[in-house]
Amino acid sequence: MGTSDDRWGFGLLVVAILSALALCAPALRGQALALDEHVSYYCSGAPTVSELWNRCEEVAVLPPLSHLLERLALAMGGHSETVFRVPSLAAYVLAVPAGFWLGRIVAGPLCGGLAALIVAWHPGMLDEVRFARCYGLVLLLASLSMACLLRWRSAPAERRWLAAWTVSAIALCWTHYLTAPLVAAQSVVLVFSAWHVRRSRRNARPSTALVAVIVVGMACVPLLPALLRLREWSGLIEFQRIPPTVLEAFGAPWTLFALLLVLLSCAWAHFHRRRRDGQQGLEGGGTIWMPLFLWLVPLTMIATMALLGSPMLASPRYRVMIVPASALAVGLAATRVAIPPVAACLVAGLLGFTAWSMSFSPGTAARLANPIEEEWKQVGVELASEMGDPGVLVFTQSGLAEGILLPMLADYPRLKSYVACRLGPFYTQSDRALPIPILWDVGGPLSRQYLSLLKAPEIRQVRIVGANDTDLNAQSIEVFASFLRSAGFRSTVGESRPGITLLRFERRGIEDGVVEFLNP
């Protein structure tokens, strides 16, 4: 590798790391938790680690690994929104040098620097890693697992890299269930490479690669009950989703622009036979087929599921896992066709044009920019004292789609606390809030349970805190208010804030401290 390529590669790495640190700043301003972050805290803030596992298995949508890191961060750094977001942000920053390592393995420092720049600046990924969810960790583990796989391919006798891939692949699956397509694609590459090694090297033992894949599969067995539950629930909780277009499912415009660059690079290499010094990579050439395979195969699997049955999978968050593979493919393509400064400008221009076409603003953490969340925080702080009052019941319509399941699963206490987590203990220091279902089942088991609670003589007041940002949510609040009136309560105070309806009910007959019990 020439000196110029070295300088440019390491220079791009420094730029990528510094810019990644700067891009974390918009998420470190102490903004109120977003709805998805309340869901994260429902698990990471569990009273015990065993309860954390039970919540992940029975009601949550993620495996426990990222929640354990969030729990550790809060234990070490204190209870604050900023500390809660640190694990995802730290993993995102660490993914940048991991992306550099990945590119350097294949085609040297310049490719590594370009890959690091893409990992740091990717406009379809940034908003997903800048809040307290698992996606920063997904990005890091996807980079590490792919790098370990490539290192093992270059030296199959060094089993430490195979072991490292095994650990990172297991961690990836325990971070998000939908990273399975990426791990499956990596497993295919691993087995194919082992077969290739067996044909070319008599002393190689390819069976170890198959053992590694089996170990990864066995390590994921404990996740199967939660995965089956989510498959059963998905058709019910996605009733409001609008089917995505093909372009949305495949992550246009980045996918289109990046693939165009890769195809032009392949055409250039084919017709002009340009072979840059140091482009010799794994197995005899800086081949681009592997990053393309690890990029496009998982992407196609996720996009197909989004188009055929689960529209929510068209969200950019489910494509975070393939960012390292696409970064490697684009970085390798750019190094093939241009000198270092032109390659850097080409990649930066591609990222900038993609961001412009998406109307993406890197200075704003979009997941944390909803002013309604500040209102929810304020309401939670205001209700903290009342949440501990045994004479007050607080019901909430949180807006979580899982609220549709409540009438059918009325005997699942963890589901109730999960659906009510937007008014949970992060701000109220209590998990006594009860959820309002999206669709009310009059006379069903949930209504009977709530009626029993309301008839308790010590209950003197009921509060409703509900999201009114959709017609269904607003309607569910009205229906539940009617239920309270039929149970012997009267409305005394009503207030509307941005995105939130607040109602107060008192038991009929409470006047001047004299309690009369009236039959409904």
Short mmCIF file of C-alpha atoms in Angstrom, two decimals:
data_model
loop_
_atom_site.label_atom_id
_atom_site.label_comp_id
_atom_site.label_asym_id
_atom_site.label_seq_id
_atom_site.Cartn_x
_atom_site.Cartn_y
_atom_site.Cartn_z
CA MET A 1 0.00 0.00 0.00
CA GLY A 2 1.40 3.36 -1.00
CA THR A 3 2.19 6.09 1.49
CA SER A 4 -0.49 8.37 0.05
CA ASP A 5 -3.18 5.74 0.54
CA ASP A 6 -2.00 5.18 4.11
CA ARG A 7 -2.18 8.87 4.91
CA TRP A 8 -5.60 9.28 3.38
CA GLY A 9 -6.94 6.15 5.03
CA PHE A 10 -5.87 7.08 8.54
CA GLY A 11 -6.83 10.70 7.95
CA LEU A 12 -10.34 9.63 6.98
CA LEU A 13 -10.50 7.47 10.10
CA VAL A 14 -9.69 10.48 12.30
CA VAL A 15 -12.31 12.58 10.50
CA ALA A 16 -14.89 9.79 10.86
CA ILE A 17 -14.28 9.35 14.60
CA LEU A 18 -14.34 13.07 15.35
CA SER A 19 -17.47 13.60 13.29
CA ALA A 20 -19.15 10.63 14.99
CA LEU A 21 -18.44 12.19 18.37
CA ALA A 22 -19.88 15.48 17.13
CA LEU A 23 -22.96 13.74 15.75
CA CYS A 24 -23.63 12.28 19.20
CA ALA A 25 -24.07 15.78 20.65
CA PRO A 26 -27.71 16.24 19.52
CA ALA A 27 -28.67 13.19 21.60
CA LEU A 28 -26.88 14.41 24.75
CA ARG A 29 -29.09 17.37 25.60
CA GLY A 30 -31.26 15.64 28.16
CA GLN A 31 -34.36 15.46 25.97
CA ALA A 32 -37.36 13.64 27.38
CA LEU A 33 -37.56 9.92 26.65
CA ALA A 34 -39.19 8.95 23.36
CA LEU A 35 -41.91 6.31 23.45
CA ASP A 36 -39.52 3.58 22.28
CA GLU A 37 -37.10 4.58 25.04
CA HIS A 38 -39.81 4.07 27.65
CA VAL A 39 -40.15 0.57 26.21
CA SER A 40 -36.40 0.08 26.64
CA TYR A 41 -36.56 1.29 30.23
CA TYR A 42 -39.43 -1.07 30.97
CA CYS A 43 -36.87 -3.87 30.51
CA SER A 44 -33.60 -2.28 31.62
CA GLY A 45 -35.26 -0.75 34.69
CA ALA A 46 -36.69 -4.07 35.90
CA PRO A 47 -36.15 -4.67 39.64
CA THR A 48 -33.97 -7.75 39.01
CA VAL A 49 -32.05 -9.28 36.12
CA SER A 50 -34.34 -12.31 36.17
CA GLU A 51 -37.35 -10.01 35.84
CA LEU A 52 -35.58 -8.28 32.95
CA TRP A 53 -35.31 -11.65 31.22
CA ASN A 54 -38.96 -12.46 31.92
CA ARG A 55 -40.08 -9.15 30.45
CA CYS A 56 -37.99 -9.67 27.32
CA GLU A 57 -39.33 -13.18 26.89
CA GLU A 58 -43.01 -12.49 27.58
CA VAL A 59 -43.83 -9.02 26.24
CA ALA A 60 -40.89 -6.98 24.89
CA VAL A 61 -39.70 -6.88 21.29
CA LEU A 62 -35.93 -7.15 21.87
CA PRO A 63 -33.60 -9.74 23.40
CA PRO A 64 -31.95 -8.73 26.67
CA LEU A 65 -28.36 -7.84 25.72
CA SER A 66 -28.83 -4.12 24.95
CA HIS A 67 -31.10 -3.74 27.99
CA LEU A 68 -28.40 -5.20 30.22
CA LEU A 69 -25.94 -2.58 28.95
CA GLU A 70 -28.49 0.19 29.55
CA ARG A 71 -29.04 -1.15 33.05
CA LEU A 72 -25.28 -1.11 33.68
CA ALA A 73 -25.00 2.46 32.38
CA LEU A 74 -27.74 3.70 34.70
CA ALA A 75 -26.19 1.89 37.65
CA MET A 76 -22.80 3.49 36.98
CA GLY A 77 -23.78 6.93 35.68
CA GLY A 78 -26.98 7.74 37.52
CA HIS A 79 -30.62 8.11 36.51
CA SER A 80 -30.82 10.48 33.55
CA GLU A 81 -31.88 10.49 29.92
CA THR A 82 -28.35 11.22 28.73
CA VAL A 83 -26.79 8.32 30.64
CA PHE A 84 -29.54 6.04 29.37
CA ARG A 85 -28.52 6.83 25.77
CA VAL A 86 -24.79 6.37 26.29
CA PRO A 87 -24.61 2.61 25.47
CA SER A 88 -26.08 3.05 21.98
CA LEU A 89 -24.01 6.18 21.32
CA ALA A 90 -20.79 4.57 22.56
CA ALA A 91 -21.39 1.50 20.41
CA TYR A 92 -21.99 3.75 17.39
CA VAL A 93 -18.69 5.57 17.92
CA LEU A 94 -16.83 2.27 18.39
CA ALA A 95 -18.39 0.95 15.18
CA VAL A 96 -16.44 3.59 13.24
CA PRO A 97 -12.95 2.13 13.93
CA ALA A 98 -14.48 -1.32 13.55
CA GLY A 99 -15.59 -0.27 10.06
CA PHE A 100 -12.05 0.93 9.35
CA TRP A 101 -10.66 -2.44 10.45
CA LEU A 102 -13.19 -4.18 8.22
CA GLY A 103 -12.18 -2.19 5.14
CA ARG A 104 -8.48 -2.46 5.89
CA ILE A 105 -8.69 -6.26 6.02
CA VAL A 106 -10.05 -6.34 2.49
CA ALA A 107 -8.20 -3.60 0.64
CA GLY A 108 -5.98 -1.57 2.96
CA PRO A 109 -6.24 1.68 4.92
CA LEU A 110 -7.91 3.76 2.18
CA CYS A 111 -10.82 1.34 1.88
CA GLY A 112 -10.94 1.24 5.68
CA GLY A 113 -11.08 5.02 5.93
CA LEU A 114 -13.88 5.23 3.38
CA ALA A 115 -15.84 2.48 5.14
CA ALA A 116 -15.38 4.26 8.49
CA LEU A 117 -16.68 7.48 6.96
CA ILE A 118 -19.81 5.73 5.68
CA VAL A 119 -20.43 4.07 9.06
CA ALA A 120 -20.12 7.45 10.76
CA TRP A 121 -22.24 9.45 8.32
CA HIS A 122 -24.80 7.01 6.93
CA PRO A 123 -28.03 9.09 6.82
CA GLY A 124 -30.36 6.09 7.04
CA MET A 125 -28.76 4.89 10.25
CA LEU A 126 -27.91 7.95 12.33
CA ASP A 127 -31.31 8.61 13.86
CA GLU A 128 -31.64 4.95 14.87
CA VAL A 129 -28.42 4.88 16.90
CA ARG A 130 -28.93 8.24 18.63
CA PHE A 131 -31.49 7.14 21.19
CA ALA A 132 -31.77 4.45 23.83
CA ARG A 133 -32.46 1.40 21.73
CA CYS A 134 -30.29 -1.48 20.52
CA TYR A 135 -29.25 -0.17 17.12
CA GLY A 136 -25.87 1.30 18.04
CA LEU A 137 -24.92 -2.10 19.41
CA VAL A 138 -26.31 -3.79 16.27
CA LEU A 139 -24.06 -1.58 14.15
CA LEU A 140 -20.98 -2.40 16.22
CA LEU A 141 -21.57 -6.14 16.37
CA ALA A 142 -22.39 -6.33 12.66
CA SER A 143 -19.06 -4.65 11.90
CA LEU A 144 -17.11 -6.89 14.29
CA SER A 145 -18.74 -10.14 13.17
CA MET A 146 -18.05 -9.37 9.54
CA ALA A 147 -14.44 -8.36 10.28
CA CYS A 148 -13.82 -11.55 12.27
CA LEU A 149 -15.29 -13.59 9.43
CA LEU A 150 -12.96 -11.96 6.90
CA ARG A 151 -9.92 -12.38 9.15
CA TRP A 152 -10.68 -16.08 9.52
CA ARG A 153 -11.01 -16.45 5.73
CA SER A 154 -7.56 -14.97 5.28
CA ALA A 155 -6.04 -17.35 7.86
CA PRO A 156 -8.29 -20.40 8.43
CA ALA A 157 -5.72 -22.02 10.71
CA GLU A 158 -6.15 -19.20 13.26
CA ARG A 159 -9.19 -20.46 15.07
CA ARG A 160 -9.30 -17.46 17.39
CA TRP A 161 -10.99 -15.49 14.60
CA LEU A 162 -13.56 -18.23 14.15
CA ALA A 163 -14.20 -18.14 17.89
CA ALA A 164 -14.46 -14.36 17.77
CA TRP A 165 -17.01 -14.58 14.94
CA THR A 166 -19.01 -17.12 16.91
CA VAL A 167 -19.19 -14.85 19.96
CA SER A 168 -20.05 -11.74 17.94
CA ALA A 169 -22.72 -13.57 15.92
CA ILE A 170 -24.33 -14.87 19.10
CA ALA A 171 -24.22 -11.38 20.62
CA LEU A 172 -25.81 -9.99 17.47
CA CYS A 173 -28.75 -12.38 17.72
CA TRP A 174 -29.12 -11.58 21.42
CA THR A 175 -29.29 -7.88 20.54
CA HIS A 176 -32.03 -8.02 17.91
CA TYR A 177 -34.03 -10.95 16.58
CA LEU A 178 -34.04 -9.54 13.06
CA THR A 179 -30.28 -9.67 12.75
CA ALA A 180 -30.80 -13.36 12.02
CA PRO A 181 -30.73 -12.80 8.21
CA LEU A 182 -27.27 -11.24 8.49
CA VAL A 183 -25.99 -14.03 10.73
CA ALA A 184 -27.46 -16.59 8.33
CA ALA A 185 -25.73 -14.94 5.37
CA GLN A 186 -22.44 -14.88 7.27
CA SER A 187 -22.91 -18.56 8.10
CA VAL A 188 -23.33 -19.35 4.41
CA VAL A 189 -20.09 -17.50 3.63
CA LEU A 190 -18.37 -19.36 6.45
CA VAL A 191 -19.45 -22.80 5.27
CA PHE A 192 -18.69 -22.00 1.61
CA SER A 193 -15.26 -20.70 2.57
CA ALA A 194 -14.56 -23.80 4.64
CA TRP A 195 -15.46 -26.00 1.67
CA HIS A 196 -13.19 -23.91 -0.56
CA VAL A 197 -10.34 -24.19 1.94
CA ARG A 198 -10.79 -27.95 2.14
CA ARG A 199 -10.30 -28.27 -1.61
CA SER A 200 -7.18 -26.06 -1.66
CA ARG A 201 -5.47 -27.04 1.61
CA ARG A 202 -5.26 -30.66 2.62
CA ASN A 203 -4.28 -29.93 6.22
CA ALA A 204 -7.29 -27.66 6.86
CA ARG A 205 -10.15 -28.79 9.08
CA PRO A 206 -13.35 -27.21 7.73
CA SER A 207 -15.51 -29.06 10.26
CA THR A 208 -14.65 -26.38 12.83
CA ALA A 209 -16.55 -23.83 10.73
CA LEU A 210 -19.66 -26.01 10.74
CA VAL A 211 -19.30 -26.47 14.49
CA ALA A 212 -19.18 -22.69 14.90
CA VAL A 213 -22.43 -22.30 12.96
CA ILE A 214 -24.08 -25.02 15.06
CA VAL A 215 -22.91 -23.33 18.27
CA VAL A 216 -24.46 -20.05 17.14
CA GLY A 217 -27.73 -21.82 16.37
CA MET A 218 -27.81 -23.61 19.72
CA ALA A 219 -27.05 -20.37 21.58
CA CYS A 220 -30.16 -18.83 20.02
CA VAL A 221 -32.54 -21.59 21.16
CA PRO A 222 -33.53 -19.73 24.38
CA LEU A 223 -34.79 -16.88 22.16
CA LEU A 224 -37.30 -19.05 20.31
CA PRO A 225 -40.29 -18.61 22.69
CA ALA A 226 -40.12 -14.83 22.38
CA LEU A 227 -39.64 -15.09 18.62
CA LEU A 228 -42.71 -17.29 18.24
CA ARG A 229 -44.73 -14.91 20.42
CA LEU A 230 -43.72 -11.93 18.27
CA ARG A 231 -44.69 -13.81 15.14
CA GLU A 232 -48.11 -14.48 16.61
CA TRP A 233 -48.59 -10.89 17.76
CA SER A 234 -47.27 -9.13 14.66
CA GLY A 235 -50.39 -9.60 12.58
CA LEU A 236 -52.50 -8.03 15.32
CA ILE A 237 -50.39 -5.04 16.29
CA GLU A 238 -49.73 -3.93 12.70
CA PHE A 239 -53.38 -3.30 11.88
CA GLN A 240 -52.76 0.42 11.27
CA ARG A 241 -49.69 0.05 9.06
CA ILE A 242 -49.65 1.30 5.46
CA PRO A 243 -47.97 -1.14 3.03
CA PRO A 244 -44.57 0.19 1.93
CA THR A 245 -43.45 0.69 -1.63
CA VAL A 246 -40.64 -1.42 -3.05
CA LEU A 247 -38.28 1.55 -2.87
CA GLU A 248 -39.12 2.12 0.79
CA ALA A 249 -38.66 -1.56 1.63
CA PHE A 250 -35.22 -1.64 0.00
CA GLY A 251 -34.01 1.57 1.60
CA ALA A 252 -33.87 3.90 -1.38
CA PRO A 253 -32.22 6.27 -2.09
CA TRP A 254 -29.02 4.99 -0.41
CA THR A 255 -29.35 1.50 -1.86
CA LEU A 256 -29.88 2.81 -5.39
CA PHE A 257 -27.05 5.34 -5.33
CA ALA A 258 -24.60 3.00 -3.61
CA LEU A 259 -25.37 0.12 -5.98
CA LEU A 260 -24.95 2.44 -8.94
CA LEU A 261 -21.47 3.36 -7.73
CA VAL A 262 -20.58 -0.30 -7.19
CA LEU A 263 -21.82 -1.29 -10.66
CA LEU A 264 -19.92 1.56 -12.30
CA SER A 265 -16.81 0.47 -10.42
CA CYS A 266 -17.20 -3.12 -11.62
CA ALA A 267 -17.67 -1.91 -15.18
CA TRP A 268 -14.61 0.31 -14.91
CA ALA A 269 -12.51 -2.53 -13.52
CA HIS A 270 -13.74 -4.90 -16.21
CA PHE A 271 -13.11 -2.67 -19.20
CA HIS A 272 -9.99 -0.85 -18.06
CA ARG A 273 -8.37 -3.61 -15.96
CA ARG A 274 -7.12 -1.13 -13.39
CA ARG A 275 -5.41 -2.89 -10.52
CA ARG A 276 -4.24 -0.52 -7.81
CA ASP A 277 -1.26 -1.42 -5.66
CA GLY A 278 -2.43 -3.16 -2.50
CA GLN A 279 -5.80 -4.15 -3.90
CA GLN A 280 -4.88 -7.77 -3.44
CA GLY A 281 -7.24 -8.92 -0.75
CA LEU A 282 -8.62 -12.15 0.54
CA GLU A 283 -8.25 -15.29 -1.52
CA GLY A 284 -6.38 -13.61 -4.34
CA GLY A 285 -8.04 -10.28 -5.04
CA GLY A 286 -10.04 -7.47 -3.54
CA THR A 287 -13.24 -9.24 -4.53
CA ILE A 288 -16.46 -7.36 -4.01
CA TRP A 289 -18.79 -10.33 -4.10
CA MET A 290 -18.71 -11.01 -0.38
CA PRO A 291 -19.70 -7.54 0.87
CA LEU A 292 -22.39 -7.46 -1.81
CA PHE A 293 -23.70 -10.84 -0.64
CA LEU A 294 -23.69 -9.78 3.03
CA TRP A 295 -25.41 -6.54 2.09
CA LEU A 296 -28.01 -7.56 -0.46
CA VAL A 297 -29.11 -10.97 0.83
CA PRO A 298 -30.17 -9.77 4.32
CA LEU A 299 -31.64 -6.63 2.75
CA THR A 300 -33.72 -8.70 0.34
CA MET A 301 -34.95 -10.94 3.14
CA ILE A 302 -36.05 -8.02 5.32
CA ALA A 303 -37.58 -6.15 2.37
CA THR A 304 -39.51 -9.23 1.28
CA MET A 305 -40.97 -9.66 4.76
CA ALA A 306 -41.92 -5.96 4.77
CA LEU A 307 -43.66 -6.23 1.42
CA LEU A 308 -45.44 -9.52 2.03
CA GLY A 309 -46.69 -9.27 5.58
CA SER A 310 -44.98 -6.97 8.05
CA PRO A 311 -44.89 -3.34 6.81
CA MET A 312 -43.07 -2.12 9.92
CA LEU A 313 -39.93 -3.89 8.66
CA ALA A 314 -39.54 -1.18 6.01
CA SER A 315 -38.29 1.12 8.79
CA PRO A 316 -34.62 2.14 8.44
CA ARG A 317 -33.81 0.65 11.86
CA TYR A 318 -34.06 -2.86 10.46
CA ARG A 319 -31.39 -2.04 7.88
CA VAL A 320 -28.78 -0.84 10.38
CA MET A 321 -27.27 -4.33 10.45
CA ILE A 322 -26.27 -4.13 6.77
CA VAL A 323 -24.61 -0.70 6.96
CA PRO A 324 -21.09 -2.19 7.48
CA ALA A 325 -21.45 -4.49 4.48
CA SER A 326 -22.69 -1.66 2.26
CA ALA A 327 -19.91 0.59 3.59
CA LEU A 328 -17.31 -2.03 2.66
CA ALA A 329 -18.78 -2.54 -0.81
CA VAL A 330 -18.89 1.20 -1.54
CA GLY A 331 -15.44 1.80 -0.04
CA LEU A 332 -13.94 -0.99 -2.12
CA ALA A 333 -15.70 0.29 -5.26
CA ALA A 334 -14.37 3.82 -4.73
CA THR A 335 -10.78 2.64 -4.22
CA ARG A 336 -10.97 0.69 -7.46
CA VAL A 337 -11.82 3.64 -9.68
CA ALA A 338 -10.23 6.74 -8.16
CA ILE A 339 -7.13 8.14 -6.51
CA PRO A 340 -7.50 8.77 -2.74
CA PRO A 341 -8.73 12.41 -2.79
CA VAL A 342 -11.23 11.67 -5.56
CA ALA A 343 -12.41 8.50 -3.79
CA ALA A 344 -12.95 10.47 -0.58
CA CYS A 345 -14.89 13.17 -2.42
CA LEU A 346 -16.91 10.53 -4.25
CA VAL A 347 -18.00 8.82 -1.02
CA ALA A 348 -18.65 12.11 0.78
CA GLY A 349 -20.69 13.32 -2.19
CA LEU A 350 -22.69 10.08 -2.24
CA LEU A 351 -23.49 10.43 1.47
CA GLY A 352 -24.33 14.12 1.11
CA PHE A 353 -26.59 13.61 -1.89
CA THR A 354 -28.37 10.74 -0.13
CA ALA A 355 -28.91 12.90 2.96
CA TRP A 356 -30.24 15.74 0.80
CA SER A 357 -32.64 13.45 -1.06
CA MET A 358 -33.94 12.17 2.29
CA SER A 359 -34.25 15.70 3.75
CA PHE A 360 -32.02 14.44 6.53
CA SER A 361 -30.61 16.92 9.06
CA PRO A 362 -27.60 15.47 10.93
CA GLY A 363 -27.75 18.20 13.56
CA THR A 364 -31.14 17.02 14.79
CA ALA A 365 -31.77 13.72 16.56
CA ALA A 366 -35.13 13.12 14.90
CA ARG A 367 -36.22 10.39 17.32
CA LEU A 368 -35.83 12.87 20.18
CA ALA A 369 -37.29 15.93 18.48
CA ASN A 370 -40.98 15.36 19.27
CA PRO A 371 -42.20 18.11 21.67
CA ILE A 372 -45.05 15.85 22.79
CA GLU A 373 -42.52 13.74 24.69
CA GLU A 374 -41.65 16.76 26.82
CA GLU A 375 -45.34 17.00 27.72
CA TRP A 376 -45.38 13.34 28.76
CA LYS A 377 -42.33 13.95 30.91
CA GLN A 378 -43.99 16.90 32.58
CA VAL A 379 -47.17 14.94 33.22
CA GLY A 380 -45.16 12.07 34.70
CA VAL A 381 -43.33 14.41 37.06
CA GLU A 382 -46.60 16.07 38.09
CA LEU A 383 -48.29 12.74 38.79
CA ALA A 384 -45.38 11.22 40.70
CA SER A 385 -46.88 12.10 44.10
CA GLU A 386 -50.35 10.84 43.16
CA MET A 387 -49.03 7.55 41.78
CA GLY A 388 -48.15 6.48 45.31
CA ASP A 389 -51.57 7.36 46.71
CA PRO A 390 -53.61 4.14 47.26
CA GLY A 391 -56.81 6.12 46.86
CA VAL A 392 -55.96 7.17 43.30
CA LEU A 393 -55.97 5.04 40.17
CA VAL A 394 -54.16 6.28 37.06
CA PHE A 395 -55.08 4.90 33.66
CA THR A 396 -53.11 5.71 30.52
CA GLN A 397 -53.51 5.34 26.79
CA SER A 398 -49.82 5.27 25.90
CA GLY A 399 -50.20 4.87 22.15
CA LEU A 400 -48.33 1.56 22.03
CA ALA A 401 -49.73 -0.74 19.36
CA GLU A 402 -49.65 -3.66 21.82
CA GLY A 403 -52.64 -2.03 23.51
CA ILE A 404 -54.79 -3.85 20.96
CA LEU A 405 -53.88 -7.12 22.73
CA LEU A 406 -55.12 -6.17 26.19
CA PRO A 407 -58.71 -7.47 25.96
CA MET A 408 -57.43 -10.83 24.68
CA LEU A 409 -54.59 -11.12 27.22
CA ALA A 410 -56.23 -9.55 30.26
CA ASP A 411 -54.51 -11.97 32.65
CA TYR A 412 -50.97 -10.95 31.62
CA PRO A 413 -49.79 -8.45 34.25
CA ARG A 414 -46.49 -7.85 32.45
CA LEU A 415 -48.36 -6.90 29.29
CA LYS A 416 -50.34 -4.33 31.26
CA SER A 417 -47.27 -2.71 32.75
CA TYR A 418 -45.56 -2.84 29.35
CA VAL A 419 -48.40 -1.05 27.56
CA ALA A 420 -48.54 1.56 30.36
CA CYS A 421 -44.75 2.14 30.42
CA ARG A 422 -44.97 5.62 28.90
CA LEU A 423 -46.24 6.67 32.31
CA GLY A 424 -43.85 4.28 34.02
CA PRO A 425 -41.19 4.59 36.69
CA PHE A 426 -38.58 6.60 34.78
CA TYR A 427 -40.43 9.81 35.67
CA THR A 428 -43.16 8.71 38.10
CA GLN A 429 -41.02 6.31 40.21
CA SER A 430 -44.00 3.95 40.10
CA ASP A 431 -45.39 1.20 37.91
CA ARG A 432 -48.97 1.52 39.17
CA ALA A 433 -50.32 3.05 35.95
CA LEU A 434 -52.90 0.85 34.24
CA PRO A 435 -53.30 0.70 30.46
CA ILE A 436 -56.35 1.68 28.46
CA PRO A 437 -56.87 -0.72 25.55
CA ILE A 438 -57.14 0.64 22.04
CA LEU A 439 -60.39 -1.25 21.53
CA TRP A 440 -62.59 -1.71 24.61
CA ASP A 441 -64.25 -5.08 25.20
CA VAL A 442 -67.42 -4.24 27.12
CA GLY A 443 -68.20 -7.06 29.53
CA GLY A 444 -64.92 -8.84 28.82
CA PRO A 445 -62.38 -10.01 31.41
CA LEU A 446 -60.42 -6.75 31.37
CA SER A 447 -63.49 -4.62 32.00
CA ARG A 448 -64.47 -6.92 34.88
CA GLN A 449 -60.99 -6.61 36.38
CA TYR A 450 -61.05 -2.82 36.14
CA LEU A 451 -64.59 -2.64 37.52
CA SER A 452 -63.47 -4.66 40.53
CA LEU A 453 -60.62 -2.20 41.15
CA LEU A 454 -62.93 0.79 40.82
CA LYS A 455 -65.46 -0.60 43.29
CA ALA A 456 -62.85 -0.79 46.05
CA PRO A 457 -64.09 1.63 48.77
CA GLU A 458 -60.69 3.29 49.20
CA ILE A 459 -60.64 4.52 45.59
CA ARG A 460 -61.79 8.13 45.61
CA GLN A 461 -60.21 9.48 42.43
CA VAL A 462 -59.27 8.29 38.95
CA ARG A 463 -56.93 10.01 36.51
CA ILE A 464 -56.76 9.45 32.75
CA VAL A 465 -53.65 10.37 30.79
CA GLY A 466 -54.04 9.54 27.14
CA ALA A 467 -52.34 10.06 23.81
CA ASN A 468 -54.79 11.70 21.41
CA ASP A 469 -52.56 11.78 18.34
CA THR A 470 -54.69 9.27 16.43
CA ASP A 471 -58.44 8.86 16.06
CA LEU A 472 -58.31 5.40 17.64
CA ASN A 473 -56.42 6.65 20.67
CA ALA A 474 -58.76 9.60 21.16
CA GLN A 475 -61.80 7.37 20.76
CA SER A 476 -60.46 4.86 23.29
CA ILE A 477 -60.18 7.67 25.86
CA GLU A 478 -63.80 8.70 25.30
CA VAL A 479 -65.01 5.10 25.59
CA PHE A 480 -63.03 4.57 28.79
CA ALA A 481 -64.39 7.82 30.25
CA SER A 482 -67.91 6.51 29.63
CA PHE A 483 -66.92 3.27 31.39
CA LEU A 484 -65.79 5.26 34.43
CA ARG A 485 -69.10 7.16 34.54
CA SER A 486 -71.01 3.88 34.43
CA ALA A 487 -68.85 2.65 37.32
CA GLY A 488 -69.95 5.51 39.57
CA PHE A 489 -67.44 8.28 38.85
CA ARG A 490 -67.99 11.80 37.58
CA SER A 491 -65.68 13.99 35.54
CA THR A 492 -64.38 17.01 37.44
CA VAL A 493 -61.42 18.37 35.49
CA GLY A 494 -60.41 18.09 31.87
CA GLU A 495 -57.27 19.43 30.23
CA SER A 496 -55.77 19.14 26.78
CA ARG A 497 -52.05 19.48 26.12
CA PRO A 498 -50.17 18.94 22.87
CA GLY A 499 -50.80 15.29 22.02
CA ILE A 500 -52.24 14.46 25.46
CA THR A 501 -55.69 14.44 27.07
CA LEU A 502 -55.87 14.71 30.87
CA LEU A 503 -59.06 13.86 32.73
CA ARG A 504 -59.86 13.66 36.44
CA PHE A 505 -62.77 11.67 37.87
CA GLU A 506 -64.09 11.47 41.42
CA ARG A 507 -66.48 9.01 42.94
CA ARG A 508 -70.01 10.33 42.91
CA GLY A 509 -71.18 11.59 46.28
CA ILE A 510 -67.84 13.05 47.45
CA GLU A 511 -68.92 16.46 48.64
CA ASP A 512 -67.42 18.39 51.54
CA GLY A 513 -65.78 15.27 52.88
CA VAL A 514 -69.05 13.33 53.24
CA VAL A 515 -69.06 10.08 51.29
CA GLU A 516 -72.27 8.65 49.93
CA PHE A 517 -72.24 5.35 48.18
CA LEU A 518 -74.61 5.43 45.29
CA ASN A 519 -75.62 2.45 43.24
CA PRO A 520 -74.64 2.93 39.60
#
